[in-house]
Each structure stands twice: as C-alpha cells, then as structure tokens.
Coordinates of C-alpha atoms in Angstrom, one line a residue:
X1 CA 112.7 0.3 -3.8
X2 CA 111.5 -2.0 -6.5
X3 CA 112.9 -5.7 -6.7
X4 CA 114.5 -6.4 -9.7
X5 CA 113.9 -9.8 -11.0
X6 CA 117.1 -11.5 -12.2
X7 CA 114.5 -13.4 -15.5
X8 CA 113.9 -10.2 -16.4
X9 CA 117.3 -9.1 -16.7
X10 CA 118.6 -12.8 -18.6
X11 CA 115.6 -12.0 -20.8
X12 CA 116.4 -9.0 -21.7
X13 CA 119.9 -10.2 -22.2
X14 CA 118.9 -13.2 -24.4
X15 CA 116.6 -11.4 -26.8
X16 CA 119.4 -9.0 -28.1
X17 CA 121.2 -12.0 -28.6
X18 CA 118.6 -13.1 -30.3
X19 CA 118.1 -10.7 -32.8
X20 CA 121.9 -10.3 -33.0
X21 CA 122.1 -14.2 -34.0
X22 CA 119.0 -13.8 -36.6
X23 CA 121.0 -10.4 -38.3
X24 CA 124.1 -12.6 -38.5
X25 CA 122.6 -15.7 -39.7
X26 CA 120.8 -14.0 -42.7
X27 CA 124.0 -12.0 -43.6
X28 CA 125.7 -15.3 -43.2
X29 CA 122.9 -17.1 -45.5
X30 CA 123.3 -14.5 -48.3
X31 CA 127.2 -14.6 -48.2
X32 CA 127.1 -18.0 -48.7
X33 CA 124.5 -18.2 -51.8
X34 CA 126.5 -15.5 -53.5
X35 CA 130.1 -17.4 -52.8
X36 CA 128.6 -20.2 -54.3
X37 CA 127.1 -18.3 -57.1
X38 CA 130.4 -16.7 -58.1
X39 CA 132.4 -20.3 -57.4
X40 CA 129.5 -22.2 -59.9
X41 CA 130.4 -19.7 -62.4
X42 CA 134.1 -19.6 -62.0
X43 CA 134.3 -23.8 -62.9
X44 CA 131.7 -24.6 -65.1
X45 CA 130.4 -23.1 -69.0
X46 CA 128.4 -19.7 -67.8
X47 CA 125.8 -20.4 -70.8
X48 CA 125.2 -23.7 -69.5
X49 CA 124.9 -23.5 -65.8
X50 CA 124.9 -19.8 -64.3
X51 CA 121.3 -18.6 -65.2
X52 CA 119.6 -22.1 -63.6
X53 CA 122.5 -21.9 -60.1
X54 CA 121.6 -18.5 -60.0
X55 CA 117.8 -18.6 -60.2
X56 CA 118.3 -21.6 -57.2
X57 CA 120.8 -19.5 -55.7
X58 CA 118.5 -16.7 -55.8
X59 CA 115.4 -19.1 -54.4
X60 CA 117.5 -20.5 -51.4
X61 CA 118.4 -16.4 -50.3
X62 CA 114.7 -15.2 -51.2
X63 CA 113.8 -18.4 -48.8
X64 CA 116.2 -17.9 -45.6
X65 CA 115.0 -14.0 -46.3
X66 CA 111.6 -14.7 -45.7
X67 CA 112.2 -17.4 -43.0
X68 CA 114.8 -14.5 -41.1
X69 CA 111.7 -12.2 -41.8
X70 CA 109.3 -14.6 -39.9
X71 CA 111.7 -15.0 -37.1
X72 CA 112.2 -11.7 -36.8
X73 CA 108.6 -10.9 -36.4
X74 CA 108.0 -13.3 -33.7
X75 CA 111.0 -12.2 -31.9
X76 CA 109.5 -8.6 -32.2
X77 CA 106.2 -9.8 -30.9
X78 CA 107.6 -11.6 -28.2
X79 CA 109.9 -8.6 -27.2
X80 CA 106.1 -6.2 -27.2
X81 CA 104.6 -9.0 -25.1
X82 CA 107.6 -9.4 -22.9
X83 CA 107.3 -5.2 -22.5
X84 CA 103.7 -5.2 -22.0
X85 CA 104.6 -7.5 -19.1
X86 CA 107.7 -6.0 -17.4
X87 CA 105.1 -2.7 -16.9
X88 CA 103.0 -4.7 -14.8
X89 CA 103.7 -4.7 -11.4
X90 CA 104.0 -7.8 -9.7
X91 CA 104.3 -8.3 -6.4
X92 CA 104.4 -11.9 -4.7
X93 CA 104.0 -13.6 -8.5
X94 CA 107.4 -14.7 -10.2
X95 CA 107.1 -14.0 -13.6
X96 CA 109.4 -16.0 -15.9
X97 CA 109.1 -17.2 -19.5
X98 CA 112.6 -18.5 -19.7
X99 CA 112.4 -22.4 -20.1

C-alpha cells in the first residue's frame, strides 16, 4: 500500500486556494475600478472628469488583469511541476515544497 504523504495532501489543498484567492482578487479588483468609475461620474461634471478617471480606471483593471494573468501562470506551472513530481515515486526521500 502506498504511503500517502500528508505535504502532498496540504499542497494540493493550498494551491486550490490559491487559485480560488487569485479568481476572487481579480473579480474583486475590477468591481472596485468600476464602483469607482460610476461614483467619479455620479459627483463630478461627466465632460470634465469621466473620459480621464475612466482611461485610469481602465489602466489600473488592464494592470491587476495582467498582474492576475502572471500569477496565474506561475501558479499553473507550479501546479505541472508539483504533478510531474507527485508521479515519481519516492521511497525513503521526503518531498516537500511547503515553506
């Protein structure tokens, strides 16, 4: 019977969190830059100040999107690397990435 290894499990654990907490930051992120859009638009002359808040709006979310983006892609790549690894067998080695 194969030994299960209880970093194997947390890590498995811990990167679905992961991605979870990346997919809830970005939606968080873009909520946010759209609240403060329509708020900046609600107060102030629309001529005056929408098209410049909404062009920086519009920067900060193109931002945090690509920054998510990266993130997501390492967290992918560590997730294939972590895969790649769990089909090893080990057999006297402990294998554990978490800190």
């Amino acid at each position: 019977m194969e030994r299960v290894n209880p970093a194997n499990f947390l890590w498995s654990q811990r990167c679905f969190f992961q991605w979870w907490a990346l997919f809830i930051a970005g939606g968080l992120v873009v909520l946010v830059a759209i609240l403060r859009t329509l708020w900046i638009e609600r107060e102030v002359n629309i001529e005056a100040y929408f098209f410049p808040n909404f062009l920086w709006s519009l920067r900060v979310v193109t931002s945090f999107l690509v920054g998510y983006q990266v993130l997501a892609t390492i967290a992918k790549r560590l997730s294939d690397l972590r895969s790649r690894a769990d089909k090893l067998k080990w057999t006297d080695v402990e294998f554990n990435l978490l800190p």
